[in-house]
CSV table of C-alpha atoms in Angstrom, one decimal:
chain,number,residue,atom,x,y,z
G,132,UNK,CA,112.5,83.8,-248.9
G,133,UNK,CA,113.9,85.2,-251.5
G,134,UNK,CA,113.2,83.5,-255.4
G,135,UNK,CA,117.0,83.3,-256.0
G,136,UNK,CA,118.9,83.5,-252.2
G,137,UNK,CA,122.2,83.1,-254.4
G,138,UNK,CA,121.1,86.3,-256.3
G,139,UNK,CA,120.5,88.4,-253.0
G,140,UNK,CA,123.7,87.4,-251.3
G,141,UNK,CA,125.7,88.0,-253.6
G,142,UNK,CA,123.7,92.0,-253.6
G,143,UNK,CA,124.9,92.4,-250.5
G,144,UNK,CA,128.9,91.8,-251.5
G,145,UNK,CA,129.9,95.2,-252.7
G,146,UNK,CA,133.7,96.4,-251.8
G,147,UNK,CA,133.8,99.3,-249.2
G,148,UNK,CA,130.6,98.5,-248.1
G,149,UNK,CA,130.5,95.5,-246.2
G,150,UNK,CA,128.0,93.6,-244.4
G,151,UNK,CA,128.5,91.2,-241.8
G,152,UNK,CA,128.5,87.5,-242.3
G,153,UNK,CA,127.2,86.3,-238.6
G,154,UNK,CA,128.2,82.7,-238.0
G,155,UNK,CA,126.0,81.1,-236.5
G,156,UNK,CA,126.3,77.0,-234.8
G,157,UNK,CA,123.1,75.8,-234.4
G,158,UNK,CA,119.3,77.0,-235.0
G,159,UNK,CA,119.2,79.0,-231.8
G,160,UNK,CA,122.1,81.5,-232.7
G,161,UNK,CA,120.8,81.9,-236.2
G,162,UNK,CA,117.6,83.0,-235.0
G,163,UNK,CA,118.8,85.3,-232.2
G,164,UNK,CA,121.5,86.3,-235.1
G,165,UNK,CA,118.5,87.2,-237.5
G,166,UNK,CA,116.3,88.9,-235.0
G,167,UNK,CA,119.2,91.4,-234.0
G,168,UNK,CA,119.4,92.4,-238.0
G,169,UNK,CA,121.9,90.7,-239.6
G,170,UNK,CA,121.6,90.5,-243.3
G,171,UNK,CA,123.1,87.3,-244.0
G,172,UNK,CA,124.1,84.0,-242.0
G,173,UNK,CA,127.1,81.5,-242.4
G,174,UNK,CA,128.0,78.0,-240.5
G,175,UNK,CA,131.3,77.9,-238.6
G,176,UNK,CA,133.1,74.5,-238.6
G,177,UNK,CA,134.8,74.9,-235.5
G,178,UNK,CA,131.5,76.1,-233.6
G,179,UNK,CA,129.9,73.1,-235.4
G,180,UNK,CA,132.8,70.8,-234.1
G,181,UNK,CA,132.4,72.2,-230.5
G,182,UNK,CA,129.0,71.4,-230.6
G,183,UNK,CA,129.3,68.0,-231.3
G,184,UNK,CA,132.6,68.0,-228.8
G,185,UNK,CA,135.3,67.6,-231.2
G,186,UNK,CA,137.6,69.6,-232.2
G,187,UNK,CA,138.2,72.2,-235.1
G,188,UNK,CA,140.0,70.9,-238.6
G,189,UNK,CA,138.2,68.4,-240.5
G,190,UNK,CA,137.1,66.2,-237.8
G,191,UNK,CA,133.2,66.9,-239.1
G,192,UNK,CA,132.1,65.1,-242.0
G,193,UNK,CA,130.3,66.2,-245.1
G,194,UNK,CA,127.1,64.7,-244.1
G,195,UNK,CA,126.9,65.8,-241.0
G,196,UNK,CA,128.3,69.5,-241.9
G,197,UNK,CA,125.5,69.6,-245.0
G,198,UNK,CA,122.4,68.7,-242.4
G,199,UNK,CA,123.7,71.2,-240.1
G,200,UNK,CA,123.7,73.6,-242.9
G,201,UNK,CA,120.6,72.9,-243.7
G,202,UNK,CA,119.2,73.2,-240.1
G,203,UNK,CA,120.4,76.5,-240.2
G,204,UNK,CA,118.9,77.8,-243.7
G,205,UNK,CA,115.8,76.7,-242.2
G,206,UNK,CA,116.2,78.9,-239.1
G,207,UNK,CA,115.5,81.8,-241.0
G,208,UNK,CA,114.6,83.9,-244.2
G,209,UNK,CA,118.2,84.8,-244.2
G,210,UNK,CA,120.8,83.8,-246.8
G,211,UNK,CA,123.6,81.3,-245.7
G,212,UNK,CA,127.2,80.6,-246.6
G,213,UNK,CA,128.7,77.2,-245.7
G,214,UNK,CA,131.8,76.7,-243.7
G,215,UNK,CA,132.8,73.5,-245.8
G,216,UNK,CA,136.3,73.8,-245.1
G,217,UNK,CA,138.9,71.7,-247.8
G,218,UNK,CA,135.4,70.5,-249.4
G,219,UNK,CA,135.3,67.3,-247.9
G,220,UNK,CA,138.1,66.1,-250.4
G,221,UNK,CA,141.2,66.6,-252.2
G,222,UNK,CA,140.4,65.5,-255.1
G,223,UNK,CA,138.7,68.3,-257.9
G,224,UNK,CA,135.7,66.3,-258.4
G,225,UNK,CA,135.1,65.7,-254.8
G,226,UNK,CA,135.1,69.6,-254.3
G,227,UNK,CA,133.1,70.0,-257.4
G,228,UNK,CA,130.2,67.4,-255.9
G,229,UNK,CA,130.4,69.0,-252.3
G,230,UNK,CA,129.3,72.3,-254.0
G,231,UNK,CA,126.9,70.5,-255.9
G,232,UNK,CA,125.2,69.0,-252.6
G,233,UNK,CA,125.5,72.3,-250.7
G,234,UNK,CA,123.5,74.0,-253.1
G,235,UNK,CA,120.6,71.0,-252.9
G,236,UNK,CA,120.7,71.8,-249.1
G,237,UNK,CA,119.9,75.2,-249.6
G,238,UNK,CA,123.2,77.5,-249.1
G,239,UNK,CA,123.5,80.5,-251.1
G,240,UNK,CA,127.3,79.7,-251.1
G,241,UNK,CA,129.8,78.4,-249.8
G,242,UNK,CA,133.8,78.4,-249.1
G,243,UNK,CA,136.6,76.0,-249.9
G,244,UNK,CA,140.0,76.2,-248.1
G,245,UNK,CA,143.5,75.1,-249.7
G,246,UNK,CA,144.2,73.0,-246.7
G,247,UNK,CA,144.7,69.2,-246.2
G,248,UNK,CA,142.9,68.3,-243.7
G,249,UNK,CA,142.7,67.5,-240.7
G,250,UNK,CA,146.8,68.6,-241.1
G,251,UNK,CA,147.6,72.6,-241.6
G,252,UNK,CA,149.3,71.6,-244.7
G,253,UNK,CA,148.3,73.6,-247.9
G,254,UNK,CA,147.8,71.5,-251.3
G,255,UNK,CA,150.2,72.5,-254.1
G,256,UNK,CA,149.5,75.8,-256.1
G,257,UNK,CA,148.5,73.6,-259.2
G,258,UNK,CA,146.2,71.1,-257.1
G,259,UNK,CA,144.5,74.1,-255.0
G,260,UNK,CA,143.6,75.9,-258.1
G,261,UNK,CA,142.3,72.9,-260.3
G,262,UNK,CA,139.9,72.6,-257.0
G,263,UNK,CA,138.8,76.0,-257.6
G,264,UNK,CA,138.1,75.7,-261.2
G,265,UNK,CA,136.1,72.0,-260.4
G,266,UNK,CA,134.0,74.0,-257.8
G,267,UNK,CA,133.3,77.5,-259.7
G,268,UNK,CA,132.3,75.4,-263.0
G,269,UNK,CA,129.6,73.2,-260.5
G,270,UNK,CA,128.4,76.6,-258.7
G,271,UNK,CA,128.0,78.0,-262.6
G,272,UNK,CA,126.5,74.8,-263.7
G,273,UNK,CA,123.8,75.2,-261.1
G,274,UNK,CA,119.9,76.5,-261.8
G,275,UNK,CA,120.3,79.6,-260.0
G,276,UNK,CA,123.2,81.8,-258.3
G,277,UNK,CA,125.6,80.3,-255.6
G,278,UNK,CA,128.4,82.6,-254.1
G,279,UNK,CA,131.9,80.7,-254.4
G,280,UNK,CA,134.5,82.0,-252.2
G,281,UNK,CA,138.0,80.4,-252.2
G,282,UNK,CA,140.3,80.8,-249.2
G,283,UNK,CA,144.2,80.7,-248.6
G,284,UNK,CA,144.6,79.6,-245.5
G,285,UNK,CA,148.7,79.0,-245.6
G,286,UNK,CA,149.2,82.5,-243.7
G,287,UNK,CA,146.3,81.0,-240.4
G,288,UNK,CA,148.3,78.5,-240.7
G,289,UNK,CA,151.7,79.3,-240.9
G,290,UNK,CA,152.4,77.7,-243.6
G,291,UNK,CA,153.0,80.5,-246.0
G,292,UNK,CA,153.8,84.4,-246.4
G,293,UNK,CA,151.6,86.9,-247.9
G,294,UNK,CA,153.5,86.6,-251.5
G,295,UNK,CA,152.0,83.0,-251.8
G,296,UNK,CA,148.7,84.3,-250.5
G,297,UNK,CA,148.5,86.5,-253.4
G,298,UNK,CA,149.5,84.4,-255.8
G,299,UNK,CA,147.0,81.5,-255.0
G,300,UNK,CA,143.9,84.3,-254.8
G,301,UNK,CA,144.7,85.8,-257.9
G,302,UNK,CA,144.9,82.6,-259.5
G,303,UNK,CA,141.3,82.0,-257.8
G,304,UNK,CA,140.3,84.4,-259.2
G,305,UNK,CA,140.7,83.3,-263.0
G,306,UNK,CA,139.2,79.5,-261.7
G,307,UNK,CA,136.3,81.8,-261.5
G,308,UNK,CA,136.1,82.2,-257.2
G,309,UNK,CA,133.5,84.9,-256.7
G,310,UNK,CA,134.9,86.1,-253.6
G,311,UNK,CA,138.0,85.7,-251.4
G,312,UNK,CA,139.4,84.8,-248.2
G,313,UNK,CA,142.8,84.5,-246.9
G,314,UNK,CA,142.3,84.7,-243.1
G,315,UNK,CA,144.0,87.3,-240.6
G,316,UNK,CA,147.3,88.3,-242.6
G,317,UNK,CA,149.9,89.1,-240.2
G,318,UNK,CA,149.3,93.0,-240.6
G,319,UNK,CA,146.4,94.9,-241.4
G,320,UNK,CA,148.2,96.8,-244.5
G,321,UNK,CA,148.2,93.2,-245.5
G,322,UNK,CA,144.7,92.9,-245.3
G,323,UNK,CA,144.6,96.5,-247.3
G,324,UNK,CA,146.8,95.3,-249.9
G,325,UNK,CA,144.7,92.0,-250.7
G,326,UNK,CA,141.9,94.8,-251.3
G,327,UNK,CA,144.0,96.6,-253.6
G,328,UNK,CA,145.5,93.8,-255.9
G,329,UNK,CA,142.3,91.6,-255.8
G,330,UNK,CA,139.6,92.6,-258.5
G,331,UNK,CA,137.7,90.6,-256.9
G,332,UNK,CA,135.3,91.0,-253.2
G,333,UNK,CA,137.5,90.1,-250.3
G,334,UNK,CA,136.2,88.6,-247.1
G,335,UNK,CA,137.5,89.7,-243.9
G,336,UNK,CA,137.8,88.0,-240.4
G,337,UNK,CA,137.0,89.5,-237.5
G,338,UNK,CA,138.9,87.6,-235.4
G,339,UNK,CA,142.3,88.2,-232.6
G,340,UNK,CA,143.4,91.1,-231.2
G,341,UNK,CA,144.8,93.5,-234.5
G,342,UNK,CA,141.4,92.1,-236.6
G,343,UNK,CA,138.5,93.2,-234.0
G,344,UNK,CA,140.2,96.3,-232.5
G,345,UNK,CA,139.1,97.4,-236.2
G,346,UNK,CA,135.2,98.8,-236.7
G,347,UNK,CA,132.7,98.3,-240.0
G,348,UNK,CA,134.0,102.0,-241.1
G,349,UNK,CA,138.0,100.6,-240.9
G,350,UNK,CA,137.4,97.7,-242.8
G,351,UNK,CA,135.2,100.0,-245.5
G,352,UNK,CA,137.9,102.2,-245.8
G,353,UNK,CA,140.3,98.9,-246.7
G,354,UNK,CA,138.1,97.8,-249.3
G,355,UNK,CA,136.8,95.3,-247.8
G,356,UNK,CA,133.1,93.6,-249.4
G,357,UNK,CA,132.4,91.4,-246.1
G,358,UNK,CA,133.3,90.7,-242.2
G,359,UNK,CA,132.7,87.4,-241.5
G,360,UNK,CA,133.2,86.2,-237.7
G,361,UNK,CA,134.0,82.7,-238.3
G,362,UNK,CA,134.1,80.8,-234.9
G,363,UNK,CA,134.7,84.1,-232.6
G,364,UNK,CA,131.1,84.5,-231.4
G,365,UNK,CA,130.9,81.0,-230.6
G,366,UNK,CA,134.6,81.1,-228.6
G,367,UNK,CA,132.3,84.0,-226.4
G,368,UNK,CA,129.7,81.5,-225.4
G,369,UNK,CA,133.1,79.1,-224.7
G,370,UNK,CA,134.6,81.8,-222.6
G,371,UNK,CA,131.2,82.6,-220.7
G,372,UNK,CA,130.8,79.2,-219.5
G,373,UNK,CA,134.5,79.4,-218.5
G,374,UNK,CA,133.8,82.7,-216.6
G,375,UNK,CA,130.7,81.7,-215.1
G,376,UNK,CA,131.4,78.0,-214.5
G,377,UNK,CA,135.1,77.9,-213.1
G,378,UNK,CA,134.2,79.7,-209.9
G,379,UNK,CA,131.3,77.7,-208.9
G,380,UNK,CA,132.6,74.4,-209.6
G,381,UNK,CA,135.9,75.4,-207.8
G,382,UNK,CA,135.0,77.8,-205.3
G,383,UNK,CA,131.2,77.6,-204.6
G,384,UNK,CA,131.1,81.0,-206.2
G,385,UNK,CA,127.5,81.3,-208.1
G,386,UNK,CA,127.4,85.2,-208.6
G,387,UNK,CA,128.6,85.2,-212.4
G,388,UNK,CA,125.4,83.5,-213.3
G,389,UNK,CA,123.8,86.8,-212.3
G,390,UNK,CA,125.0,87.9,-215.8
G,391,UNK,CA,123.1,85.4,-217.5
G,392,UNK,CA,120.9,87.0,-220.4
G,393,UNK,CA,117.4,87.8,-219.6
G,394,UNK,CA,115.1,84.2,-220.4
G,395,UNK,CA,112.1,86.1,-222.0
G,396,UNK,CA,114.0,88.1,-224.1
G,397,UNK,CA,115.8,85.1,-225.6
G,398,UNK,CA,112.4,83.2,-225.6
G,399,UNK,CA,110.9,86.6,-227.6
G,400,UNK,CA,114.0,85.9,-230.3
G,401,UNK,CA,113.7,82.3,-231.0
G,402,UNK,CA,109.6,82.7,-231.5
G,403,UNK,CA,110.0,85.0,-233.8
């Protein structure tokens, strides 16, 4: 592993050239993730929750979100984000110690919505900045580098417009976010325009119809520094058991098992 992970993820964020932040929900992903060449992993709350058979929006706890994380860091060589979704808290100092502890479990970094969870509601603009600021000075107060990204989350949501997305990222920006993340913006010009106005890396989702319809080279030309998929490749292995399990349960019908991925291959993966 690398001396500093911190140091080398945050290498790899460089705007028009992104990588891809493969999200990965337990040990066996990350390693098939890793052994197919991905550069850098992250954890997805909602294929965490699934997992555990809840559903997504704060119904996982920071306890059991940190071991996870930590599970996956020790998958593989690869650097890891955390998924740690409002921070476990609304208060600053909450935010500030979740960072704190992700970093003891290993992440190289680590995102913080502006949501109250488990509602869709945003915080205020003041109280979803001072969150920020409590987080970016724990991640600077650390021994070694630690990626911060801040999210807006209020246009996922519904809950604001792309004017208020703007203003709450730039304003994460001077709390001293490294990178940021305001999740599938209605259009992509949107998306484009984030790039533009924020001197700052910009994560990307690539997730619904307009966002994966777009390829590595689209979301270069944007500006964009990384693609993360968030809980889409997990939603996959959802739909597959829907494909493959709805006919045989209903209709006796086995034949979509004869999709199934090869078990050596796999097996070859996960020993490596």
């Amino acid at each position: 592993m690398t001396k500093d992970i911190g140091a080398a993820f945050r290498a790899l964020h460089q705007p028009g050239n992104p990588f891809i932040l493969a999200n990965a929900w337990d040990a066996g992903s990350a390693k098939m993730l890793a052994a197919l060449g991905a550069q850098a992993l992250a954890t997805t709350s909602a294929g965490h929750a699934f997992t555990l058979g809840r559903p997504d929006m704060g119904r996982v706890t920071r306890d059991e979100a940190l071991s996870h994380a930590q599970d996956i860091v020790a998958a593989t060589n690869l650097p890891v984000s955390g998924d740690l979704e409002n921070g476990y808290g609304s208060a600053p100092e909450t935010v500030a110690e979740t960072v704190r502890m992700a970093a003891e479990a290993g992440l190289a970094g680590c995102s913080i919505e502006d949501t109250a969870l488990p509602d869709a509601t945003p915080y205020g603009f003041e109280l979803a900045v001072e969150r920020i600021k409590a987080a970016a000075a724990a991640a600077r107060a650390l021994p070694h580098d630690f990626v911060l990204v801040a999210r807006a989350d209020g246009i996922l949501n519904r809950q604001y417009d792309i004017e208020e997305a703007l203003r709450r990222l730039h304003a994460f920006v001077e709390a001293g976010a490294d990178c940021l993340y305001a999740p599938i913006p209605r259009e992509t010009a949107d998306l484009a325009r984030i790039c533009r106005e924020i001197p700052a890396p910009i994560n990307a989702l690539a997730s619904g119809p307009k966002y994966t319809a777009l390829t590595r080279a689209d979301y270069a030309k944007m500006g964009v520094a990384r693609i993360s998929l968030g809980s889409a490749l997990a939603r996959v292995t959802h739909q597959a058991i829907l494909d493959a399990a709805k006919p045989f349960l209903q209709d006796g019908d086995f034949s979509a098992l004869s999709h199934a991925a090869n078990g050596s291959e796999i097996d070859g993966m996960l020993g490596s």
